[in-house]
PDB file of C-alpha atoms in Angstrom:
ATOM      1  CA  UNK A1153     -18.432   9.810   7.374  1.00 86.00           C
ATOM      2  CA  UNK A1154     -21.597   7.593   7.569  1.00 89.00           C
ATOM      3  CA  UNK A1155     -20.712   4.687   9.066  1.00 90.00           C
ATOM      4  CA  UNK A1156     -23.657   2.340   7.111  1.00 92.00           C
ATOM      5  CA  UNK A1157     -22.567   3.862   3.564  1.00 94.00           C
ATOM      6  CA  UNK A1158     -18.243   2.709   4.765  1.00 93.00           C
ATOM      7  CA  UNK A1159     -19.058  -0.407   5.337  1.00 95.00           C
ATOM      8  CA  UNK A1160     -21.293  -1.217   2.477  1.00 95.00           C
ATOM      9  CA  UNK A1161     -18.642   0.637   0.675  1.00 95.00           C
ATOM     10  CA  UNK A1162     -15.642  -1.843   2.641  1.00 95.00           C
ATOM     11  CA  UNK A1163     -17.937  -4.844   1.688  1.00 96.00           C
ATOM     12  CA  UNK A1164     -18.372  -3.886  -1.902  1.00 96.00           C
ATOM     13  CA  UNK A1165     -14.492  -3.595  -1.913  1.00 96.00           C
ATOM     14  CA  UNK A1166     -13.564  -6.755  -0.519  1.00 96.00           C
ATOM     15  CA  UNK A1167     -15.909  -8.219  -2.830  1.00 97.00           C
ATOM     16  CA  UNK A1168     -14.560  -6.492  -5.811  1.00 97.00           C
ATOM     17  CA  UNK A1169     -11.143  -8.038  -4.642  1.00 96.00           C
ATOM     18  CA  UNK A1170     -11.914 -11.201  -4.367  1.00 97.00           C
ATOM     19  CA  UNK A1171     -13.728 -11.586  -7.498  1.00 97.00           C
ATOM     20  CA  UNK A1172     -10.909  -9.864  -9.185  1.00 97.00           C
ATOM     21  CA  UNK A1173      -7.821 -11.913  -7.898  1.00 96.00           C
ATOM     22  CA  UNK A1174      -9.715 -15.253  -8.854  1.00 96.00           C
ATOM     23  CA  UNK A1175     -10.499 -14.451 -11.846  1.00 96.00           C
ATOM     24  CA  UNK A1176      -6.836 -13.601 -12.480  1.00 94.00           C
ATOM     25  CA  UNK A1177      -5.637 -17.061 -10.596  1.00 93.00           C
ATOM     26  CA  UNK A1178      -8.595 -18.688 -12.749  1.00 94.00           C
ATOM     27  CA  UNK A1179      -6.405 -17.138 -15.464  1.00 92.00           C
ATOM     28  CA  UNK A1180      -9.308 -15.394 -17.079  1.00 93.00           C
ATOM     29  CA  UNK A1181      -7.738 -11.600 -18.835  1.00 93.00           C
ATOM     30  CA  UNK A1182      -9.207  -8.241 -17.696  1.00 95.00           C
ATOM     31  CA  UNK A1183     -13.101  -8.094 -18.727  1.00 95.00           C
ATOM     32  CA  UNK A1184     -16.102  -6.151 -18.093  1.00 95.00           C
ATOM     33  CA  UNK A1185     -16.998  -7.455 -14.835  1.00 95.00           C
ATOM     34  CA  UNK A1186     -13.245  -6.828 -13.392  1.00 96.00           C
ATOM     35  CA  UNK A1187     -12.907  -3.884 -14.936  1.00 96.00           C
ATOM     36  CA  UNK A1188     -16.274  -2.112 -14.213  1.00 97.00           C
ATOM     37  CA  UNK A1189     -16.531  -3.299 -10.916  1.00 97.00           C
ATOM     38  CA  UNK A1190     -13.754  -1.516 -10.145  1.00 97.00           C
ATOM     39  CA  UNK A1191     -14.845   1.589 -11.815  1.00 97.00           C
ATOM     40  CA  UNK A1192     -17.904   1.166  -9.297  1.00 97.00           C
ATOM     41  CA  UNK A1193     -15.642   1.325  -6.190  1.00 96.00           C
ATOM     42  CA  UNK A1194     -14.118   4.323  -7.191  1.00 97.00           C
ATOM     43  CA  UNK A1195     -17.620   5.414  -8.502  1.00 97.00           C
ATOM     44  CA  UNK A1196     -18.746   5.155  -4.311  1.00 96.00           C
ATOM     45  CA  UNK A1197     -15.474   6.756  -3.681  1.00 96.00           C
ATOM     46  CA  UNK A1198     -16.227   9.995  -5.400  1.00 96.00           C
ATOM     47  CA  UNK A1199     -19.730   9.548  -3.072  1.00 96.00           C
ATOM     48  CA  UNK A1200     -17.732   9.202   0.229  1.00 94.00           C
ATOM     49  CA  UNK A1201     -16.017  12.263  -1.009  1.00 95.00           C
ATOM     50  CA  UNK A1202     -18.670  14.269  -1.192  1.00 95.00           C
ATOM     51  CA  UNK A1203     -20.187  12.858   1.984  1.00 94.00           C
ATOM     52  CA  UNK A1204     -16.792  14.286   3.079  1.00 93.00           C
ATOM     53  CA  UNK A1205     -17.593  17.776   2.066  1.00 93.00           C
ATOM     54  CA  UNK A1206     -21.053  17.824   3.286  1.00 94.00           C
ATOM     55  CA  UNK A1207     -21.011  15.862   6.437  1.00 92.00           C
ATOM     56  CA  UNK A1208     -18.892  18.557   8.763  1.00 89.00           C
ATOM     57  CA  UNK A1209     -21.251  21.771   7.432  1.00 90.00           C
ATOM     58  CA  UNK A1210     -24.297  19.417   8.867  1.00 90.00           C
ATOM     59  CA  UNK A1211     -22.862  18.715  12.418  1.00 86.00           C
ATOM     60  CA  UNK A1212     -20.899  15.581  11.499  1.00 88.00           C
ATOM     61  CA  UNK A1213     -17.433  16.261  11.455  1.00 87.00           C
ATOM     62  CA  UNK A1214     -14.035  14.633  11.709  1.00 87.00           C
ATOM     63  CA  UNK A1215     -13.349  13.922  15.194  1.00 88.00           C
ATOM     64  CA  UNK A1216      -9.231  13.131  13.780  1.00 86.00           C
ATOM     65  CA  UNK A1217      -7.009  14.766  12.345  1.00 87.00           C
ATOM     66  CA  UNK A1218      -8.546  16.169   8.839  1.00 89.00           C
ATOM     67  CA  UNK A1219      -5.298  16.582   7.372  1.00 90.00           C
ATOM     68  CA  UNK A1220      -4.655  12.284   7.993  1.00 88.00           C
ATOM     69  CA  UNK A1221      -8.169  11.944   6.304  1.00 92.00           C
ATOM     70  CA  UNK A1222      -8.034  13.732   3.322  1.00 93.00           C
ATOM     71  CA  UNK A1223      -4.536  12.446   2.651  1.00 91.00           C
ATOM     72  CA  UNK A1224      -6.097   8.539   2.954  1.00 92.00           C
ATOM     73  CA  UNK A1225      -8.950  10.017   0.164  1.00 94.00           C
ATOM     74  CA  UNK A1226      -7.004  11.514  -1.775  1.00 94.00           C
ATOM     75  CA  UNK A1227      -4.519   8.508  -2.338  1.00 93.00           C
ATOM     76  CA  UNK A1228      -7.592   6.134  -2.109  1.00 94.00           C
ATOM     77  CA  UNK A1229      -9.252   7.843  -4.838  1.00 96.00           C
ATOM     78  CA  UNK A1230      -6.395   7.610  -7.288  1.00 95.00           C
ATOM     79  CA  UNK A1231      -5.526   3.965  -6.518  1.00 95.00           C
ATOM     80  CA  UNK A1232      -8.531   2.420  -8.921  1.00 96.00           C
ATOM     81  CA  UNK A1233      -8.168   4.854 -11.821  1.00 96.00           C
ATOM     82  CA  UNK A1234      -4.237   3.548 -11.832  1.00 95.00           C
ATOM     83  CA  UNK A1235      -4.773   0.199 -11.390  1.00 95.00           C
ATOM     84  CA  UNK A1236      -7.732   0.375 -14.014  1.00 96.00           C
ATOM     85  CA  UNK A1237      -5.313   2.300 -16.835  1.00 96.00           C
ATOM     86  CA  UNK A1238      -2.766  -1.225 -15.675  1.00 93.00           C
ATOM     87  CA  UNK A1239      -5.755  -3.443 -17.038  1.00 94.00           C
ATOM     88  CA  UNK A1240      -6.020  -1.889 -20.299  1.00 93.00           C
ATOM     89  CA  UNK A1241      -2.734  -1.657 -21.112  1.00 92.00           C
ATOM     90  CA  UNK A1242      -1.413  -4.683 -20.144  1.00 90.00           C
ATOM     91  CA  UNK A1243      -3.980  -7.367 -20.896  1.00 91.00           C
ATOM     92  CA  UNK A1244      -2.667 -10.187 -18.812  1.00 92.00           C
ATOM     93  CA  UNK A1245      -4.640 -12.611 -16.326  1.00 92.00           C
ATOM     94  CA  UNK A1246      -1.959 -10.881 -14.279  1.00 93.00           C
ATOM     95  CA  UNK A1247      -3.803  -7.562 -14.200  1.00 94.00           C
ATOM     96  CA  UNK A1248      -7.087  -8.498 -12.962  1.00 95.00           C
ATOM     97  CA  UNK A1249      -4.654  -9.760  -9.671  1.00 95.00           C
ATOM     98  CA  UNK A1250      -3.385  -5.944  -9.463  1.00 95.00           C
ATOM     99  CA  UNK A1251      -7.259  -4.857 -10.217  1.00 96.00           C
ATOM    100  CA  UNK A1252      -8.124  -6.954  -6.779  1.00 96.00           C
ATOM    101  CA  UNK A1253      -5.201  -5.703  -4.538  1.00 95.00           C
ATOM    102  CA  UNK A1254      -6.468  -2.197  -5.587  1.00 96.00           C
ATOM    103  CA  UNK A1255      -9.835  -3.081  -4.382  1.00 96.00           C
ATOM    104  CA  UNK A1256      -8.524  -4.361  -1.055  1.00 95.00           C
ATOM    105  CA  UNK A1257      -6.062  -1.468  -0.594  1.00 95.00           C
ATOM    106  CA  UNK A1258      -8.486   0.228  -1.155  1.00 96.00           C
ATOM    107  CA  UNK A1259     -11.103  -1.231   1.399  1.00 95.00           C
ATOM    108  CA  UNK A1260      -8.125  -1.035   4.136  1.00 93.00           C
ATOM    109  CA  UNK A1261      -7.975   2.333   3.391  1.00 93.00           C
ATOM    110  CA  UNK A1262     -11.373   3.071   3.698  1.00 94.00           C
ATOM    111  CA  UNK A1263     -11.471   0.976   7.321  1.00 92.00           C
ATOM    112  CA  UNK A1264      -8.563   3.597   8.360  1.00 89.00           C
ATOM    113  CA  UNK A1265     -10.154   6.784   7.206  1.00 92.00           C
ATOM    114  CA  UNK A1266     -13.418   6.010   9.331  1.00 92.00           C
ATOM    115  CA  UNK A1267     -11.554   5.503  12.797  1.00 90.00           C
ATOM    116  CA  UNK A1268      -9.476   8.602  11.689  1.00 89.00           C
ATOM    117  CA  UNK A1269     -13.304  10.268  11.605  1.00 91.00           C
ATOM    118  CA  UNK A1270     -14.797   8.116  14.528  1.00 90.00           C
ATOM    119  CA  UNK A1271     -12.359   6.487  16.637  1.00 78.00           C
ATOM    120  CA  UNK A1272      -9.585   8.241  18.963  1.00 69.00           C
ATOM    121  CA  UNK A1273      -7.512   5.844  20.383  1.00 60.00           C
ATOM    122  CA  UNK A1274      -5.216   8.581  22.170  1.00 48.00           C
TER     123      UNK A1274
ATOM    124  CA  UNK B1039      21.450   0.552 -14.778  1.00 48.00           C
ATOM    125  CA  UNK B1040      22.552  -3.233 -15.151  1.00 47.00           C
ATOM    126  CA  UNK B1041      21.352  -5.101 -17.985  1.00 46.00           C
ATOM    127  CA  UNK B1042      19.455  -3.103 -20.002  1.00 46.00           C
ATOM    128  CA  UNK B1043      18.987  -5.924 -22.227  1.00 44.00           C
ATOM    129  CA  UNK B1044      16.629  -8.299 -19.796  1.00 50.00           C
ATOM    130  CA  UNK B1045      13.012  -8.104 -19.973  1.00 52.00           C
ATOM    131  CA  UNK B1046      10.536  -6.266 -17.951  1.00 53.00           C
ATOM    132  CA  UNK B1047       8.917  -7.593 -15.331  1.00 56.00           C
ATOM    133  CA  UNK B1048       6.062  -9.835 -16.388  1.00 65.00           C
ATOM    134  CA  UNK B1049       3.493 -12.412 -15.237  1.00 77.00           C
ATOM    135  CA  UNK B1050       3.697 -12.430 -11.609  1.00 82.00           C
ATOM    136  CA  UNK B1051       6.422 -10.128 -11.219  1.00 86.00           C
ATOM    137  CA  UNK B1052       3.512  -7.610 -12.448  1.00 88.00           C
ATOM    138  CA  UNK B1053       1.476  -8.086  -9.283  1.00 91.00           C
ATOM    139  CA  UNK B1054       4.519  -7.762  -7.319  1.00 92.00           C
ATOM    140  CA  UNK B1055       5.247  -4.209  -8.680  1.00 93.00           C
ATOM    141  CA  UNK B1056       1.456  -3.479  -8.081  1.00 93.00           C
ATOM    142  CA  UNK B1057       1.652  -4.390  -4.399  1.00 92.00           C
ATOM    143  CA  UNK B1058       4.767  -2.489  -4.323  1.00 93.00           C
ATOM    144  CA  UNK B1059       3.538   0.404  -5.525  1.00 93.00           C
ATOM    145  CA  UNK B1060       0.605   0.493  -2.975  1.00 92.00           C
ATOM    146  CA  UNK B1061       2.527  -0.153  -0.240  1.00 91.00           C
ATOM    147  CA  UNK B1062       5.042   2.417  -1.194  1.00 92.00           C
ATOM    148  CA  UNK B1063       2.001   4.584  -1.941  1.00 90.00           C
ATOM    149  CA  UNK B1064       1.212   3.913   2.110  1.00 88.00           C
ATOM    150  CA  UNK B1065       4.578   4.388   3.841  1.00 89.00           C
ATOM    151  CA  UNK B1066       5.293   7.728   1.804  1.00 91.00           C
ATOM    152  CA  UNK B1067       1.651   8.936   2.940  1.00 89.00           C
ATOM    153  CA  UNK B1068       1.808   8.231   6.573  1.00 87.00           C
ATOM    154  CA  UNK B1069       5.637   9.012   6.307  1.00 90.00           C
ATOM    155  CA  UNK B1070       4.860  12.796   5.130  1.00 91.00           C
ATOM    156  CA  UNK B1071       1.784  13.522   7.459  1.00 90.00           C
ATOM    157  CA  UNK B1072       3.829  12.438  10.072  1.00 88.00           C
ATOM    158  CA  UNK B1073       6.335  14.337   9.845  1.00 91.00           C
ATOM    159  CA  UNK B1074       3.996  17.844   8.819  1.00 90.00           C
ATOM    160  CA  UNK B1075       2.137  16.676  11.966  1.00 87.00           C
ATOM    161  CA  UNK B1076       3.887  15.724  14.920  1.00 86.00           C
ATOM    162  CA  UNK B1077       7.614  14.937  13.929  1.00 88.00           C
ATOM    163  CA  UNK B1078       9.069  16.138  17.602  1.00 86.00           C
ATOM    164  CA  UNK B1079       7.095  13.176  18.787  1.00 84.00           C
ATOM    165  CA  UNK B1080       9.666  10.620  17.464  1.00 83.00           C
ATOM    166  CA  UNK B1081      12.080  11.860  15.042  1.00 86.00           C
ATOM    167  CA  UNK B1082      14.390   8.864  14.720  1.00 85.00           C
ATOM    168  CA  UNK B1083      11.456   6.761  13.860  1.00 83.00           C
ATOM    169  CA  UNK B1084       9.746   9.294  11.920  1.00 87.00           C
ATOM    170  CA  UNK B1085      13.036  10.161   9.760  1.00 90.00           C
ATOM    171  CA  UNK B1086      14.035   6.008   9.600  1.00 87.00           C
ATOM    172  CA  UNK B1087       9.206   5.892   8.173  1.00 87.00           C
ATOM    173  CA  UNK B1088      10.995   8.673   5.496  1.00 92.00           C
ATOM    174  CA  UNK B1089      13.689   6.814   4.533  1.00 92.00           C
ATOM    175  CA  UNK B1090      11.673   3.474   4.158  1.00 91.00           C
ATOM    176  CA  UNK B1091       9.568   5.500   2.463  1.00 93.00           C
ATOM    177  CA  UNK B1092      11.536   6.486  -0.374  1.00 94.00           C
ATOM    178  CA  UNK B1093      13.613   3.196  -0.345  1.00 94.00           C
ATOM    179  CA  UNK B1094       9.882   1.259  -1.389  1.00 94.00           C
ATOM    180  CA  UNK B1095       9.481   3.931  -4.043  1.00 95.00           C
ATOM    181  CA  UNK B1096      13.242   3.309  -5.396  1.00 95.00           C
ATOM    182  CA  UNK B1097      12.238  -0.874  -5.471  1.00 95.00           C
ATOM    183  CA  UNK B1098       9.134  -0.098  -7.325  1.00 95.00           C
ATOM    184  CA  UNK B1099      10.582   1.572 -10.113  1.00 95.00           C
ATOM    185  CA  UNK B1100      13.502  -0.849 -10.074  1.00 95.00           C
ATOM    186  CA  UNK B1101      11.360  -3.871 -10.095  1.00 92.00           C
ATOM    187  CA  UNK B1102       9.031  -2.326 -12.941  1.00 91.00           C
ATOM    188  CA  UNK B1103      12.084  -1.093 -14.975  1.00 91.00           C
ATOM    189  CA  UNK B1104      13.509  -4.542 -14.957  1.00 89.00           C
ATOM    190  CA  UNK B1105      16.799  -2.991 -12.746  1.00 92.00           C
ATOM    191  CA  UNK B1106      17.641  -5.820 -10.720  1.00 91.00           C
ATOM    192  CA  UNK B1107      20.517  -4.410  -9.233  1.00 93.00           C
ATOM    193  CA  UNK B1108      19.023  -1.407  -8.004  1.00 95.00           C
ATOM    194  CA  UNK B1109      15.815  -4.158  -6.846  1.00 95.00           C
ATOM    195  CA  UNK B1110      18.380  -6.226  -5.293  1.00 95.00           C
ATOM    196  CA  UNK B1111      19.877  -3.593  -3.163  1.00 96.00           C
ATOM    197  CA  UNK B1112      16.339  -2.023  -2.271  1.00 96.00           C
ATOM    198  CA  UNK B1113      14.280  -5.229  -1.616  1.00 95.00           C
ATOM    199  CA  UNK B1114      17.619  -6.159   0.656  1.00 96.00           C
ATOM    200  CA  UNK B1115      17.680  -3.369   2.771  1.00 95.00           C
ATOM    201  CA  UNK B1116      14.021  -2.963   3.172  1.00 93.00           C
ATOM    202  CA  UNK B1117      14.017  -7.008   4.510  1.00 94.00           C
ATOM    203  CA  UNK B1118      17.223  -5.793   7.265  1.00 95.00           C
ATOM    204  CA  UNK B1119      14.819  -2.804   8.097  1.00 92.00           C
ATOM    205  CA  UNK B1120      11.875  -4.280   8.630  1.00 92.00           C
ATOM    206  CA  UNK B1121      13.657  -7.159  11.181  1.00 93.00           C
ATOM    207  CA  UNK B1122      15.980  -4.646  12.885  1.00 92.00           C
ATOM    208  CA  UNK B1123      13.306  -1.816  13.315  1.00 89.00           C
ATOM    209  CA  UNK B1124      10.671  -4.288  14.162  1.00 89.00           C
ATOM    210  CA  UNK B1125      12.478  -5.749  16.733  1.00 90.00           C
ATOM    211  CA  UNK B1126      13.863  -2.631  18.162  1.00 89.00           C
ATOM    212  CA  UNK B1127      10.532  -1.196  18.069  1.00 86.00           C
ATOM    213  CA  UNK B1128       9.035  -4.500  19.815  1.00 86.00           C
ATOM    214  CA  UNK B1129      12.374  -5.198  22.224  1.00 85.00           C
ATOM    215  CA  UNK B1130      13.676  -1.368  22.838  1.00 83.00           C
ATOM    216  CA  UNK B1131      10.677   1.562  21.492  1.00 82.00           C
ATOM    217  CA  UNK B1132      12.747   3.469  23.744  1.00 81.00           C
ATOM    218  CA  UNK B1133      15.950   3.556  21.553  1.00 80.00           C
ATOM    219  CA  UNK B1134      13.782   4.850  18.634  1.00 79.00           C
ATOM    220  CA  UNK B1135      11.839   7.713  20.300  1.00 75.00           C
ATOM    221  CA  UNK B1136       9.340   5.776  20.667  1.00 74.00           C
ATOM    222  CA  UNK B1137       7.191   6.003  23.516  1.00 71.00           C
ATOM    223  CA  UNK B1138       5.255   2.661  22.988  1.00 67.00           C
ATOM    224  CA  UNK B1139       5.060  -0.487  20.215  1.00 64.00           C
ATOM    225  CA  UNK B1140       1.340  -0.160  19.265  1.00 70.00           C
ATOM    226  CA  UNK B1141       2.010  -1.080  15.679  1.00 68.00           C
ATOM    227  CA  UNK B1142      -1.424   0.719  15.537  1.00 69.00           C
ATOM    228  CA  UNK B1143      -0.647   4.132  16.964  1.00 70.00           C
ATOM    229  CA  UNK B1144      -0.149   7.614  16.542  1.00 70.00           C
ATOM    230  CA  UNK B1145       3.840   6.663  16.160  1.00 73.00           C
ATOM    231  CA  UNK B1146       3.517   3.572  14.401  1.00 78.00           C
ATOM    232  CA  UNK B1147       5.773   3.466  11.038  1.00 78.00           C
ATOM    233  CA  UNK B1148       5.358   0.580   8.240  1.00 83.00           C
ATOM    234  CA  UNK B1149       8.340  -1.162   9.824  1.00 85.00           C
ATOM    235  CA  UNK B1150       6.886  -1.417  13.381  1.00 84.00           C
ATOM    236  CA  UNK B1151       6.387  -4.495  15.186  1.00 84.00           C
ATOM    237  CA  UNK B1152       7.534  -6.366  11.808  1.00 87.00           C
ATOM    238  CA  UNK B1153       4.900  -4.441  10.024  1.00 85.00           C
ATOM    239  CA  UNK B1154       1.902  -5.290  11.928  1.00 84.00           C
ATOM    240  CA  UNK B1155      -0.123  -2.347  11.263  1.00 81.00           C
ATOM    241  CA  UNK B1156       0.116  -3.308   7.992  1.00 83.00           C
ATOM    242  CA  UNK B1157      -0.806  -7.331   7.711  1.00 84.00           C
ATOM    243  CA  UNK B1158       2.599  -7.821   7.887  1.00 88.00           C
ATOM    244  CA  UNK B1159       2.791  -7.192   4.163  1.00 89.00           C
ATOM    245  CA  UNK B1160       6.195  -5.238   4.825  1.00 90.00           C
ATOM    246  CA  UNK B1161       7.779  -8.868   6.523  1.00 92.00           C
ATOM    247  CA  UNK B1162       6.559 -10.597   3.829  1.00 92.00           C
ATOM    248  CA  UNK B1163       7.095  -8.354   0.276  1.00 92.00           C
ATOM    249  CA  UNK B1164      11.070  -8.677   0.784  1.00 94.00           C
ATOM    250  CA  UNK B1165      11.043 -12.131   0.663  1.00 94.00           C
ATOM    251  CA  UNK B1166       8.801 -12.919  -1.971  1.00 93.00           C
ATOM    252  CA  UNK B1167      10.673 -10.428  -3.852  1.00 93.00           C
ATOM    253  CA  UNK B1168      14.251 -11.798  -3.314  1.00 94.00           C
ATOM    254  CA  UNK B1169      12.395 -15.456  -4.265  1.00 92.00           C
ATOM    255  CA  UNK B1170      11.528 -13.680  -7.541  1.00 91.00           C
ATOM    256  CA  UNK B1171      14.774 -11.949  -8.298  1.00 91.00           C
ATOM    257  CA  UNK B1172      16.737 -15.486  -7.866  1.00 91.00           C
ATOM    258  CA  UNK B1173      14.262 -17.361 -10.263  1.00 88.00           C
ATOM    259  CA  UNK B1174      14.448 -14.587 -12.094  1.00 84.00           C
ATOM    260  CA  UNK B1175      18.012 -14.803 -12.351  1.00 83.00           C
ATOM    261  CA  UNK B1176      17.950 -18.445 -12.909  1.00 82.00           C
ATOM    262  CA  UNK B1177      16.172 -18.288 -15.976  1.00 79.00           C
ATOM    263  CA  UNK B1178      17.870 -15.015 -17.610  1.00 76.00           C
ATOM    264  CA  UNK B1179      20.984 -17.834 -16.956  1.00 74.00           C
ATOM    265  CA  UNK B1180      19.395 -20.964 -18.456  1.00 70.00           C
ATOM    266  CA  UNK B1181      17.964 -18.593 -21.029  1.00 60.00           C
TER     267      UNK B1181
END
């Protein structure tokens, strides 16, 4: 992983989350902005995953277990898509609350995947 | 299951389900690598991760499929296991194979130190879901 692209990537995130959940408390229904920006974390998510590919064939590779990694990408990954398909099927102020906690699981998830790459606390 | 004839969840009980689902999405995924990757380590604590594990999946659907009994029984064991493994894994690790608290560590469940590892969102879910099953209750009884 690169660690400048994961945090722009965690910012993004937690920015995407909090915009979501208050519109949702503001009790505004899912919208464009929710609803794309969204789409645009899991658009940098399919990035990190091919940074994932490519970064161990050019010397930068896991320095955890690859196996804990790919299972945090993998589940990261499908998190937004879900919580996306939630928004347009249940248009509710409710939803764009459920489109933020995607965002932030998602950003926690990203914060655990680079110390899985970087950090070895063992 | 009981009542068939109450509503789904809805309004806030949505965003419950949704943080259910992601958390149950976490303790099954650290649950399963665990135990492919290093389950001699602790195996009481690893098997007790599974069994939370599943139990969050169980309150998910139950709490999306409007089952409250099911939710009832789920969300209530989840709120014993999260206080009796968190203290046992803060006051005896020892007694659960564990070789140290570190809610952050290589043996660190979802229920560990009262769910620390994960913002405490384990301590916290049970409640706010027994809070919405009673006023949830309350109304399907003024209804």
């Amino acid at each position: 992983m690169i660690l400048g692209f994961t945090v722009a990537q965690l910012v993004l995130a937690c920015l995407v989350g909090l915009v979501c959940v208050i519109a949702g408390l503001a009790g505004r229904k899912p919208n464009d902005l929710t609803v794309l920006s969204v789409a645009l974390v899991e658009l940098l998510l399919l990035a990190q995953l091919v940074v994932a590919i490519v970064a161990p064939a050019v010397g930068n590779a896991p320095t955890g277990n690859p196996l804990e990694f790919w299972m945090y990408l993998v589940s990261a990954l499908l998190i937004p898509p879900l919580a996306i398909v939630w928004a347009l099927v249940e248009r509710t102020r409710w939803s764009n609350v459920v489109l933020g906690a995607a965002a932030f699981a998602v950003a926690v998830m990203l914060w655990r995947m680079e110390q899985i790459w970087t950090v070895q606390l063992a | 299951m009981s009542a068939p004839s109450r509503p789904r969840a809805s309004g806030i009980g949505r965003v419950l389900v949704a943080v259910y689902a992601i958390l149950a999405i976490a303790a099954l995924g650290r649950s399963i690598f665990q135990i492919i990757d290093r389950f001699d380590e602790a195996p009481i604590a690893f098997s007790l991760s599974a069994v939370s594990a599943v139990v969050y999946v169980l309150a998910t659907v139950a709490l999306a499929a409007g089952w409250d009994r099911l939710a009832w029984i789920t969300i209530s064991f989840e709120l014993a296991g999260v206080l009796v493994v968190g203290t046992l894994s803060l006051a005896a690790p020892a007694l659960l194979g564990l070789d140290d608290a570190n809610p952050f560590g290589r043996e660190a469940t979802v229920w560990s130190a009262f769910g620390a590892g994960y913002l405490f969102i384990p301590l916290a879910l049970p409640v706010l879901g027994i809070l919405w099953l009673r006023s949830r209750a309350r109304s399907a009884v003024d209804a």
